[in-house]
XYZ file of C-alpha atoms in Angstrom:
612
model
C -1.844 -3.448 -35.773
C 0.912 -2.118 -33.197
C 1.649 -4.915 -30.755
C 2.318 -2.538 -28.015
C -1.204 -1.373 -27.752
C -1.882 -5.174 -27.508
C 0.772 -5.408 -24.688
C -0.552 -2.152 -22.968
C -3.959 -3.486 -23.112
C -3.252 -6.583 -20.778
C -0.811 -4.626 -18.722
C -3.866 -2.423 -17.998
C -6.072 -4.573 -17.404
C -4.043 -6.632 -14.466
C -2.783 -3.202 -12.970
C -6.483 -2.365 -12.603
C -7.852 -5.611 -11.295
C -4.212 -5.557 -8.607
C -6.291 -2.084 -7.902
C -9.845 -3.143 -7.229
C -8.172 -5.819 -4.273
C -5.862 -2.599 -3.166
C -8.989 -0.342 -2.593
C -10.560 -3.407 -1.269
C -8.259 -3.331 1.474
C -8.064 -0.189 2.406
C -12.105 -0.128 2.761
C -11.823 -2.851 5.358
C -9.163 -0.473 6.991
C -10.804 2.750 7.037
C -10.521 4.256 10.230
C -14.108 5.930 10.448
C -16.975 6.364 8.553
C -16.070 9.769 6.673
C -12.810 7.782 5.173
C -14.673 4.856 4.450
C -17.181 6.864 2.352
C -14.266 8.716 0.427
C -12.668 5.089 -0.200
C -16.239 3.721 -1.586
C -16.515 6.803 -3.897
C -13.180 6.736 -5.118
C -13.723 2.946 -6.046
C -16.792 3.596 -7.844
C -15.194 6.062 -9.531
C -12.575 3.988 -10.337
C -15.005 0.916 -11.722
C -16.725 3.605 -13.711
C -13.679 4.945 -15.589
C -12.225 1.478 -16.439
C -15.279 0.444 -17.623
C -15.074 3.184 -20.159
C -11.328 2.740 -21.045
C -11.790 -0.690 -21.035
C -14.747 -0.484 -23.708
C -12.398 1.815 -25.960
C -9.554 -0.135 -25.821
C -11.130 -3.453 -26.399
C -13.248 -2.407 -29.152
C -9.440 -1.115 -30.816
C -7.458 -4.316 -29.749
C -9.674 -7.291 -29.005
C -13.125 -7.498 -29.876
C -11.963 -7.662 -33.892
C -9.771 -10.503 -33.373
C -12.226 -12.361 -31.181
C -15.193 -12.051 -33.744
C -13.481 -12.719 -36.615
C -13.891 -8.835 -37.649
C -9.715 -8.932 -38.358
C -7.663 -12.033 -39.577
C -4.688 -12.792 -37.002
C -1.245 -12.712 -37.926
C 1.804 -14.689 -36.541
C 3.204 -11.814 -34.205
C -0.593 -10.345 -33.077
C -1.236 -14.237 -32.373
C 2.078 -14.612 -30.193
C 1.417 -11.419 -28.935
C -1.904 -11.954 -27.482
C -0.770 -15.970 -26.371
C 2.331 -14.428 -24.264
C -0.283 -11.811 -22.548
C -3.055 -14.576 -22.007
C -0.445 -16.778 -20.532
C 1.516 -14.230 -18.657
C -2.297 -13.362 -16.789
C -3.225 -16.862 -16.175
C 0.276 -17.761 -14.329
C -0.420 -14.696 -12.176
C -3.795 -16.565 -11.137
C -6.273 -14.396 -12.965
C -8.667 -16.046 -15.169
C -10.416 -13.926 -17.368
C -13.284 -15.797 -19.579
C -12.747 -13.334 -22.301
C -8.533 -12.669 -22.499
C -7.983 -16.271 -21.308
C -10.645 -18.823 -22.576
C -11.766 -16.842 -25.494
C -8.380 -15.985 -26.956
C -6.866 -19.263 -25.991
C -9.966 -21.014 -28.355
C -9.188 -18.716 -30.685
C -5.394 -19.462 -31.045
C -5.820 -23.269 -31.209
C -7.943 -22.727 -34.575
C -5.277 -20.060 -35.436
C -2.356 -21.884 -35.018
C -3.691 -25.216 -36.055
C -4.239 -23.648 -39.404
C -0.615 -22.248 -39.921
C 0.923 -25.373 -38.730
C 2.300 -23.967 -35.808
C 1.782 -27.561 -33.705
C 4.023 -26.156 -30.181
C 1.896 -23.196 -29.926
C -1.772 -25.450 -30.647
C -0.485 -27.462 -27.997
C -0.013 -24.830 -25.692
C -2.703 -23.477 -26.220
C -4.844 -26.092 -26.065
C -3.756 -26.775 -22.357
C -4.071 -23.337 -21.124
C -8.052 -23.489 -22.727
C -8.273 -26.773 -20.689
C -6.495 -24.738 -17.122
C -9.196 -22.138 -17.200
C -12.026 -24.426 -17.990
C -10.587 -26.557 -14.964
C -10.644 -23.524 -12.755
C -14.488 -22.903 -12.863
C -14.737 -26.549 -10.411
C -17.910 -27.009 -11.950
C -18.805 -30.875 -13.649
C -20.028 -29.623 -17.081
C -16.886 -27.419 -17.464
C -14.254 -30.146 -16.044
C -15.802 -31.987 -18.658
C -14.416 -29.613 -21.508
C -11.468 -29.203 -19.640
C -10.933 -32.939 -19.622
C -11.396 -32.576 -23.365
C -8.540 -29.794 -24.258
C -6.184 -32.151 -21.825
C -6.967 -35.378 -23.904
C -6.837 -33.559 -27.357
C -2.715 -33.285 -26.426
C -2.357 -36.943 -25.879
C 0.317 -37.422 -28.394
C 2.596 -40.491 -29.000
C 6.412 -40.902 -26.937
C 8.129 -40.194 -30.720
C 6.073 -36.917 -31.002
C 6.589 -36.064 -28.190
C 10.647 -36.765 -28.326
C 10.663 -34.965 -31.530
C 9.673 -31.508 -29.819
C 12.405 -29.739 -29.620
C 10.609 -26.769 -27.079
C 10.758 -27.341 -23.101
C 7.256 -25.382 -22.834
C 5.346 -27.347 -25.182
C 7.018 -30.439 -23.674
C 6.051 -29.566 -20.232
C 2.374 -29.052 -21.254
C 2.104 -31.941 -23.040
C 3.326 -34.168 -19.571
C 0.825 -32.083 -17.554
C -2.096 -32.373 -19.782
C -1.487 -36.528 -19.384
C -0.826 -35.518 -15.345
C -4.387 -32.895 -15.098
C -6.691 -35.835 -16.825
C -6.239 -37.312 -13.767
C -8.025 -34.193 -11.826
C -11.056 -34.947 -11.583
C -13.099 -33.071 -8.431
C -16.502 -34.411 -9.016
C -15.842 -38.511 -8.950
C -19.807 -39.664 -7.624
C -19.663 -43.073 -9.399
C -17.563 -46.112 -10.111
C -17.936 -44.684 -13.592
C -16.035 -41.612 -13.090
C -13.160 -43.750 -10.774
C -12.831 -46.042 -13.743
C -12.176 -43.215 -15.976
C -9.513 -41.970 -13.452
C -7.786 -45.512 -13.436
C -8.226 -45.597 -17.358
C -6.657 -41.837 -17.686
C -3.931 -43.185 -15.161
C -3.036 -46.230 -17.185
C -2.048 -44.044 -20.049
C -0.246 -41.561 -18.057
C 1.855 -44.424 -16.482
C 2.108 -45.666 -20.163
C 3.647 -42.639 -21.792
C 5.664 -41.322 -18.913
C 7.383 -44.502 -18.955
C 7.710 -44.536 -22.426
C 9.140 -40.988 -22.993
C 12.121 -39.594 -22.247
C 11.499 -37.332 -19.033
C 14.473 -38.501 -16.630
C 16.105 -34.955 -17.929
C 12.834 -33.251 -18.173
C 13.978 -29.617 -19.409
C 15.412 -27.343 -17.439
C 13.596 -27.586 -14.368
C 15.446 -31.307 -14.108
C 12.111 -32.829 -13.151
C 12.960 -36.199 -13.185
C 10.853 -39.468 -14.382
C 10.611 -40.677 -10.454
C 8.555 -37.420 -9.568
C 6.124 -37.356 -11.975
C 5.710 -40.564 -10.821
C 4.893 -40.204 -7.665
C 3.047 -37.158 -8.263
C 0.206 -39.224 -10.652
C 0.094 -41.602 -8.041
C -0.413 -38.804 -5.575
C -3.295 -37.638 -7.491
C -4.575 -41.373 -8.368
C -4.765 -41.277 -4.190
C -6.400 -38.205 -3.988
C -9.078 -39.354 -6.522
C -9.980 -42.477 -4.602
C -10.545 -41.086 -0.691
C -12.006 -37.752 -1.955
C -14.538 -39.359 -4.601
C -18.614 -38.748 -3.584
C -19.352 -42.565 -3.860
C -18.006 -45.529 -1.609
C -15.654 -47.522 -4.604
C -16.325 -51.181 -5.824
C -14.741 -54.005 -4.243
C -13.387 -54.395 -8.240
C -11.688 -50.925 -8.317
C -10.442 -51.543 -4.295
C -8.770 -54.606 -5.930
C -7.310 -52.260 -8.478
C -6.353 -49.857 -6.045
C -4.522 -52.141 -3.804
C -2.470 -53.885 -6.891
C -1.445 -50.119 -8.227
C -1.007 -48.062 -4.995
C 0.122 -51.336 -2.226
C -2.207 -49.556 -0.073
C -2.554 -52.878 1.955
C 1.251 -52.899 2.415
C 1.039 -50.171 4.597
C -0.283 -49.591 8.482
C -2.959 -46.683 10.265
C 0.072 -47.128 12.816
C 2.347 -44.687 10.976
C 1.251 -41.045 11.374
C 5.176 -40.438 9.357
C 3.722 -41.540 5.767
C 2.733 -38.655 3.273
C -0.446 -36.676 4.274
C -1.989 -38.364 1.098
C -0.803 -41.580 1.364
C -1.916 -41.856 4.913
C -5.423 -40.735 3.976
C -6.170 -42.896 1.811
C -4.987 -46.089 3.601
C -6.691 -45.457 5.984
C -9.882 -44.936 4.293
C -8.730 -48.290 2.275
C -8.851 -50.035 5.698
C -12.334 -48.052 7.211
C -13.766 -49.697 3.356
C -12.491 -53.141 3.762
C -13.912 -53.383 7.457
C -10.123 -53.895 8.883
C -10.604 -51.071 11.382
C -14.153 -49.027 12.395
C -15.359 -45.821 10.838
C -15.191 -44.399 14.754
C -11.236 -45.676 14.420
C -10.261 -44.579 11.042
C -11.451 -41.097 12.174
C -9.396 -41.083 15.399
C -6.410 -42.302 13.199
C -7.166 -38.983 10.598
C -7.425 -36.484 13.430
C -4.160 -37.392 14.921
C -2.504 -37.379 12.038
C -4.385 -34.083 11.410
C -3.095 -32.825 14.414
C 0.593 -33.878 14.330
C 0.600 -31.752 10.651
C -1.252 -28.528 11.939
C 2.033 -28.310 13.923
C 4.156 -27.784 11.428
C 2.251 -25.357 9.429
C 3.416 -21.089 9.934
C 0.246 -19.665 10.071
C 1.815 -16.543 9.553
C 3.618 -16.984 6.760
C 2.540 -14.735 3.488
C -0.022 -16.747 1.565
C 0.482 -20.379 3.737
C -2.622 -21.199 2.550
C -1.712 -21.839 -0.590
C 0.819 -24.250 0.325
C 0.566 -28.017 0.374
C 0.433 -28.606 3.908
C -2.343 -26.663 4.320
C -4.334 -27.348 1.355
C -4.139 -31.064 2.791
C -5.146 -29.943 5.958
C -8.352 -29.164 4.642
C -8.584 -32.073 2.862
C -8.180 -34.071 6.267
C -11.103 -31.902 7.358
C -13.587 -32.770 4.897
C -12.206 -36.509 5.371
C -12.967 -36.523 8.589
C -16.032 -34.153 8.957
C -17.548 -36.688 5.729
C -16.580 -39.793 8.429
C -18.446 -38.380 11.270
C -21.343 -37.963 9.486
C -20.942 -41.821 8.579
C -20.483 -42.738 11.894
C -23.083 -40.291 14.035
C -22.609 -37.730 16.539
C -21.411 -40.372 19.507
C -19.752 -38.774 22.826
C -16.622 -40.776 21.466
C -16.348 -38.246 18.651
C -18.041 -34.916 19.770
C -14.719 -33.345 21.215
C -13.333 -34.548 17.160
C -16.651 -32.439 15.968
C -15.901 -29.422 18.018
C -12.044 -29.658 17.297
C -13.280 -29.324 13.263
C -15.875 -27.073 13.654
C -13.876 -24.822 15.093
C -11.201 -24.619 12.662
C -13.388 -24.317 10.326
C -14.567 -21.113 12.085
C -11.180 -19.800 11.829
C -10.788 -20.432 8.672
C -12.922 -16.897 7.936
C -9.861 -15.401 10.142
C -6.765 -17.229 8.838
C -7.567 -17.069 5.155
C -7.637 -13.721 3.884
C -11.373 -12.848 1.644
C -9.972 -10.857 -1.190
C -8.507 -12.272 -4.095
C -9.037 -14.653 -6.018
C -8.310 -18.640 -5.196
C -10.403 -21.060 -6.858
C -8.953 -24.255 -4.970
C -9.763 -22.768 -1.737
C -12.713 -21.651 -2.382
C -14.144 -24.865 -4.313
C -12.727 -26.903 -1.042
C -14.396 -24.404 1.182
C -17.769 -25.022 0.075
C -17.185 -28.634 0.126
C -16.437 -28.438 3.779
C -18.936 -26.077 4.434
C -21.355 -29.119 3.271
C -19.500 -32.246 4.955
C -20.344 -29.516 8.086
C -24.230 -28.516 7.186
C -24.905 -32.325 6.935
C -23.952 -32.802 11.502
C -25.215 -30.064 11.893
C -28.481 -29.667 13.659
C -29.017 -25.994 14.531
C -30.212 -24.055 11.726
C -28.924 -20.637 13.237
C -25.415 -22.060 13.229
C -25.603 -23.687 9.713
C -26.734 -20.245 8.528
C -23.664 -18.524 10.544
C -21.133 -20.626 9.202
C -22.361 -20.341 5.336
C -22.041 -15.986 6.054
C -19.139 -15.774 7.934
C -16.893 -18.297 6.549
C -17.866 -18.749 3.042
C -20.135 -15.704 1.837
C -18.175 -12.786 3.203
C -15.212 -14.299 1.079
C -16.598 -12.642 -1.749
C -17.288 -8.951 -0.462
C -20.043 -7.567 -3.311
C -21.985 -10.829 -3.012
C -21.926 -10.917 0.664
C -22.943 -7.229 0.664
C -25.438 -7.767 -2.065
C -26.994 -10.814 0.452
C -27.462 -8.343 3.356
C -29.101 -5.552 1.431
C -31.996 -8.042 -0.537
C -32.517 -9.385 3.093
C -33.515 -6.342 4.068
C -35.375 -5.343 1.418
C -36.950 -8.410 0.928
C -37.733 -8.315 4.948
C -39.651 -4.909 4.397
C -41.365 -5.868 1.676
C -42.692 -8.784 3.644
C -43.437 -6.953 6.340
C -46.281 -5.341 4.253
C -47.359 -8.125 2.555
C -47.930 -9.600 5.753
C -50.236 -6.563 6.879
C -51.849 -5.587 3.172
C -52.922 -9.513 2.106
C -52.019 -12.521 4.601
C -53.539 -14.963 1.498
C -50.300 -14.541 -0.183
C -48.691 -16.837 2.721
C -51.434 -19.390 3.265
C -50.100 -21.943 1.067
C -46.657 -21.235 2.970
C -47.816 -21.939 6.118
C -50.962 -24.520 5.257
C -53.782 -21.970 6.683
C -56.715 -20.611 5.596
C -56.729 -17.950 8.792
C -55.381 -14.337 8.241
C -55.281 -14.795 12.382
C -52.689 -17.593 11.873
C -50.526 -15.642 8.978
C -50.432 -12.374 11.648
C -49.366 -15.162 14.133
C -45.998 -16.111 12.516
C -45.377 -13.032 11.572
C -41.697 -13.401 12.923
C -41.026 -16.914 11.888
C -41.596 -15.770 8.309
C -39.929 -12.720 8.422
C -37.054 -15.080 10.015
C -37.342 -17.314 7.119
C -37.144 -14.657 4.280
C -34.648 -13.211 6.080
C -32.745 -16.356 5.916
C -33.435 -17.238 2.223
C -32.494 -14.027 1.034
C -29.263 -14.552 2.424
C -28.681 -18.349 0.881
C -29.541 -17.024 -2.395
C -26.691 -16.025 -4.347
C -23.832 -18.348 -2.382
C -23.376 -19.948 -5.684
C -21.677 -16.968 -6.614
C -18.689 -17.592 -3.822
C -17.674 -20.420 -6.855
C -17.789 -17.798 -9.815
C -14.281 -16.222 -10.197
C -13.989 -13.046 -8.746
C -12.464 -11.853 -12.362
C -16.666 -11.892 -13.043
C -17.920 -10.814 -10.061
C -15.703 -7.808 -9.766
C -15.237 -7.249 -13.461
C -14.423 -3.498 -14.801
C -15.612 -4.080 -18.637
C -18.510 -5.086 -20.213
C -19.001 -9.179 -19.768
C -18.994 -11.648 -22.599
C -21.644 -14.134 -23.906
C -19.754 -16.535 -22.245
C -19.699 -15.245 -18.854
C -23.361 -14.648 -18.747
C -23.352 -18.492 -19.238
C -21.337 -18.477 -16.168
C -22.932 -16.152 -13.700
C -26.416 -18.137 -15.161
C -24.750 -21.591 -12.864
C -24.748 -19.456 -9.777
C -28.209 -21.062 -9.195
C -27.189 -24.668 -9.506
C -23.840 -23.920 -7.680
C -25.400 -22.589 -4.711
C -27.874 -25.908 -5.078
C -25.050 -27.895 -5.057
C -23.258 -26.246 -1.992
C -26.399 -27.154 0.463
C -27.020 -30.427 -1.439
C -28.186 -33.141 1.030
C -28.827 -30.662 4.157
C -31.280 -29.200 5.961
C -30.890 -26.092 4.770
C -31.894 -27.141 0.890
C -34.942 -28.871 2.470
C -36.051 -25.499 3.471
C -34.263 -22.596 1.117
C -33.295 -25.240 -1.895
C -36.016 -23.794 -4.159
C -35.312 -20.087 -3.567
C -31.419 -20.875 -4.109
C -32.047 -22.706 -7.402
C -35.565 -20.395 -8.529
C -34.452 -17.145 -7.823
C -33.871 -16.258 -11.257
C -36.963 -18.165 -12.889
C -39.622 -15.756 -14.401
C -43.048 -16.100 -12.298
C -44.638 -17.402 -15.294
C -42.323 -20.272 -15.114
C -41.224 -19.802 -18.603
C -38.012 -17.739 -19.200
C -35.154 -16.653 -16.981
C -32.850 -19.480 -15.852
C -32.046 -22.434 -15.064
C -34.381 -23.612 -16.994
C -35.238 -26.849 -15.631
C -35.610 -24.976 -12.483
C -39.176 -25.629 -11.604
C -39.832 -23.458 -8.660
C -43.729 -23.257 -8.111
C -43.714 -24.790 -4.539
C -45.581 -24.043 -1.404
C -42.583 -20.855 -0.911
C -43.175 -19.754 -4.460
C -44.115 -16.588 -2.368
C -40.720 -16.137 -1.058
C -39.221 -16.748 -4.008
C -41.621 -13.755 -5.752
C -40.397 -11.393 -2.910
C -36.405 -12.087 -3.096
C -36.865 -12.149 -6.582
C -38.212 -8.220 -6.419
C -35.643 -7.317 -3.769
C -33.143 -8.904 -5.743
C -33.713 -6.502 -8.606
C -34.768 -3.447 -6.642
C -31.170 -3.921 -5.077
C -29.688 -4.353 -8.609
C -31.199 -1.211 -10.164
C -30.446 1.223 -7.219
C -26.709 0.160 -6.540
C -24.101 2.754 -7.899
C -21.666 1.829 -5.413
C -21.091 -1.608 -6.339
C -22.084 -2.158 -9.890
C -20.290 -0.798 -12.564
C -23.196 -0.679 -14.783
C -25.399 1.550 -12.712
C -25.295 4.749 -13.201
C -27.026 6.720 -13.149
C -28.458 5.413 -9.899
C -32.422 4.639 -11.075
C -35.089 6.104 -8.036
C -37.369 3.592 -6.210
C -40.217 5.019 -8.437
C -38.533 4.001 -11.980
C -37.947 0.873 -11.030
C -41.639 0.342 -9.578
C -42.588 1.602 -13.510
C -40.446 -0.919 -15.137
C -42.492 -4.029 -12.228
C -45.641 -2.210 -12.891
C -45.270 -2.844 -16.851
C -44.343 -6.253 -16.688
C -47.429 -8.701 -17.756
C -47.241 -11.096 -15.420
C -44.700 -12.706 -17.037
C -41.721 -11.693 -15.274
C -42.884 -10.673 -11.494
C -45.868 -11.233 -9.547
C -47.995 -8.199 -10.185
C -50.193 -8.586 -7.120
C -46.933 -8.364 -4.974
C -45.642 -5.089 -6.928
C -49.289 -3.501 -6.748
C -49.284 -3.957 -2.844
C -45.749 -2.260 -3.188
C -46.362 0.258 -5.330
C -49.457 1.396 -3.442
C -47.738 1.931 0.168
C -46.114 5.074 0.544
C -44.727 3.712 3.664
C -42.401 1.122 2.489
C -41.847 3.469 -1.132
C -40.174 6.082 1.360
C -38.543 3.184 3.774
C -37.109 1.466 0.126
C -35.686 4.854 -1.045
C -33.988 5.382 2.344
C -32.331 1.871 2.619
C -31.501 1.795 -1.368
C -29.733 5.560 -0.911
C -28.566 7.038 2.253
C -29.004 3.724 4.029
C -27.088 1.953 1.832
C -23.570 3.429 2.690
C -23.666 2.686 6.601
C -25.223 -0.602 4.967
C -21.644 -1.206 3.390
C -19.714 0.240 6.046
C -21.159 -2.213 8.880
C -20.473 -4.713 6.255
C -16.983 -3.865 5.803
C -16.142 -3.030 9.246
C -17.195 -6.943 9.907
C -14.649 -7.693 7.532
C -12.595 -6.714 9.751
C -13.351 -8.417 12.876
């Protein structure tokens, strides 16, 4: 096996995904139409081409290694860990290079003996598991972290700063943990902390390598993230762990007075002080915004990637603090100018923070915002604004993808509405085709609307899957298949999953309410008939999109795709709704002009937004 092609293969691959996000830009730059079009046939191109290469190469360098096809040696196994690790550190995690190899190194390495590099190994499986912010995959991740919990004389004996280093932060990452909802998970968070407190006190890490990270900061930085833990968890703690909390972290030593401590620190006394009743939630929010304020100062919003820095990622912690509190508390006068001050830079957030790339932090605390917000807020309009503009459009093909099923979806309404009103009388608890003809607009509105909701979980998916230029593994089908449950989970406790919560989570259920996914989705409510249509204009979009799918091409005609509904027994799609399509010429000619020639000023509105 020649370890360059190994090499060249993950060079490729990161030049061409650095590619995708260049093209990216330049399509939100085009200066008219013409250029735009050029740009968005160049990129398909592009996607087209690296598919094929990528198929080639990876059938030659990886696939054999992954499935067992060809045993590993020591230099191919180093050769593909210093790739997979060299990609990860340069923040893109791929399921397949990353997660897959890394798996498949552990077993590897653990069977040569080679305990530094099964170490290693087993915390970079555990980083890309932790990226995916998703409970059942923290889970694993939390698994890989604790499966490196060695003793202070092993850990002394290792005689390689890298390996040592992983070892300390696999204690350090058990205690990130994003989805604490019960004392249970808080307890397991004060357990992992005990032992991290344990060994780094027990090891030797005042002369920590040769980064000279010293025994006092890795400290402070558990305790940090102990902190972090207790004011960001879902559930209010027990008076038990509040005891625990103030003998470990002295949070009763200190006052909601000094604006000067640590964004963290200050956070969470004074949520300690809004739990023990010492101040009101009303007062412990006016404490958090002014300490929110005082910080926003000091942050360079034009500084080249500020949001990834500290101050700023704790700035939108404040935020969902405080946006969480106000929903506590209730929408008084006292705290409405607090509301708008929040609300509004959450707005901006879709200006400050650029949308391409790929930044799984953000975007997981994003989404967690974006609920804190849906929960105060009232107007349904607005809710629906803020999940496009701030939090959809941050990933371009899904926010594209959105748009074009509304529309379709819209159309195909339209004629439903006309052909056979029945379909909606369960919808709209008539028996009168008078009354369906009646709110015609309010359901058009309301497809409109769910169509638009249905993919958000996607905006959690790494954009390594979403915009991926080779064939995806088993693995990240399993992925993509939690879009459903992600998007669930985004709108969890707001209005807006009271209405749209069963199309979000149902979209991908079979009408026979057998197959497709999740499975435990159980989707036949009174909308089952919106979920039938997006479901449709989901895959009409799908099968017709050459522009943003690698994986379509030839582009398949309106007609085909009607042929491939029409043959369906039932089982997948509601046949009444694709007879009514298939037997209006009307909406056959205005799907073929909004799936083809419509489609580009489709994406070039979209991108021009992108813009704005």
């Amino acid at each position: 096996m020649d370890l360059e092609s190994i090499n060249k293969m993950y060079e490729e691959y990161q030049k061409e995904h650095n590619h995708v996000l260049d093209i990216e830009t330049k399509l939100v730059n085009a200066k008219d139409e013409n250029e735009f079009l050029a740009l968005l046939n160049e990129k398909s191109a592009y996607y087209r081409k690296r598919y094929e290469a990528n198929k080639k190469s990876f059938e030659e360098n990886l696939y054999p290694f992954l499935s067992g096809e060809k045993e590993l040696t020591k230099p191919v196994a180093d050769t593909f860990f210093d790739n997979a690790v060299k990609m990860l550190l340069a923040d893109t995690n791929d399921a397949m290079l990353g997660t897959d190899m890394f798996l498949k190194l552990i077993d590897f390495y653990k069977k040569i003996g080679d305990r530094n590099h099964e170490i290693e190994s087993r915390f970079f499986a555990g980083v890309t598991y932790s990226d995916r912010f998703y409970t059942k995959y923290n889970k694993i991740a939390w698994s890989y972290y604790a499966s490196n919990l060695i003793t202070s004389k092993e850990y002394n004996s290792i005689d390689n700063w890298e390996t040592k280093k992983r070892v300390a932060f696999s204690y350090f990452n058990l205690l990130s943990n994003p989805d604490v909802s019960s004392d249970a998970d808080m307890y397991e968070i004060i357990e992992n902390y005990k032992k991290v407190d344990a060994f780094f006190r027990e090891v030797d890490l005042v002369e920590l390598g040769k980064h000279k990270e010293g025994l006092d900061t890795l400290l402070e930085e558990t305790q940090m993230a102990l902190l972090d833990a207790f004011y960001e968890a879902k559930c209010e703690p027990s008076k038990e762990l509040i005891t625990i909390f103030e003998k470990k972290m002295h949070l009763n030593e200190y006052s909601v007075d000094d604006i000067t401590l640590p964004a963290q620190t200050y956070a969470a006394v004074v949520y300690y002080n809004v739990i023990k009743k010492y101040i009101s939630i009303s007062e412990g929010i006016n404490h958090l915004f002014e300490k929110y304020v005082a910080d926003d100062k000091n942050i360079d919003y034009s500084a080249f990637m500020f949001y990834e820095s500290d101050a700023y990622l704790y700035q939108m912690k404040y935020m969902q603090l405080i946006i969480g509190m106000i929903g506590k508390a209730g929408d008084t006068m006292k705290l409405s100018k607090i509301k708008e001050r929040m609300l509004s830079d959450f707005e901006k957030l879709n200006v400050n923070v650029p949308y391409i790339g790929n930044n799984a932090y953000l975007d997981y605390d994003l989404t967690n915002i974006l609920n804190r917000i849906l929960k105060i807020t009232a107007d349904e309009n607005k809710s629906i604004e803020l999940v496009v503009e701030v939090v959809l459009r941050r990933n371009v093909m899904t926010y594209i993808h959105s748009t074009m099923v509304s529309q379709i979806a819209v159309l195909i309404a339209e004629r439903l509405i006309e052909a056979k009103p029945e379909l909606f009388y369960n919808l709209l608890k008539t028996k009168r085709r008078d009354e369906v003809h009646n709110q015609k607009d309010y359901l058009l509105d309301h497809i409109h609307k769910a169509a638009l909701l249905h993919d958000i979980g996607k905006t959690r998916i790494s954009d390594i899957i979403n915009l991926q230029t080779r064939k995806l593994s088993d693995a990240e089908f399993d992925i993509i298949k939690d879009h459903p449950a992600l998007g669930l989970d985004i709108i969890s406790g707001t209005a807006l999953e009271n209405k749209f919560g069963d199309v979000v989570i149902g979209h991908h259920k079979w009408y026979n309410n057998e197959n497709g996914y999740p499975l435990e989705a159980n989707p036949k409510t009174s909308r089952k008939i919106i979920i039938d249509i997006i479901t449709l204009a989901d895959c009409i979009d799908a099968a017709t999109d050459t522009l943003g799918r690698n994986y379509t091409n030839p582009k398949k005609l309106i007609p085909t795709v009607l042929a491939e509904f029409t043959s369906d027994d039932n089982s997948r799609y509601n046949k009444e709704v694709v007879d009514i399509i298939a037997s209006s010429p009307k909406l056959l000619k205005d799907l073929d002009y909004i799936t083809g020639d419509g489609r580009v000023s489709i994406y070039y509105n979209m991108y021009r937004n992108l813009k704005k």
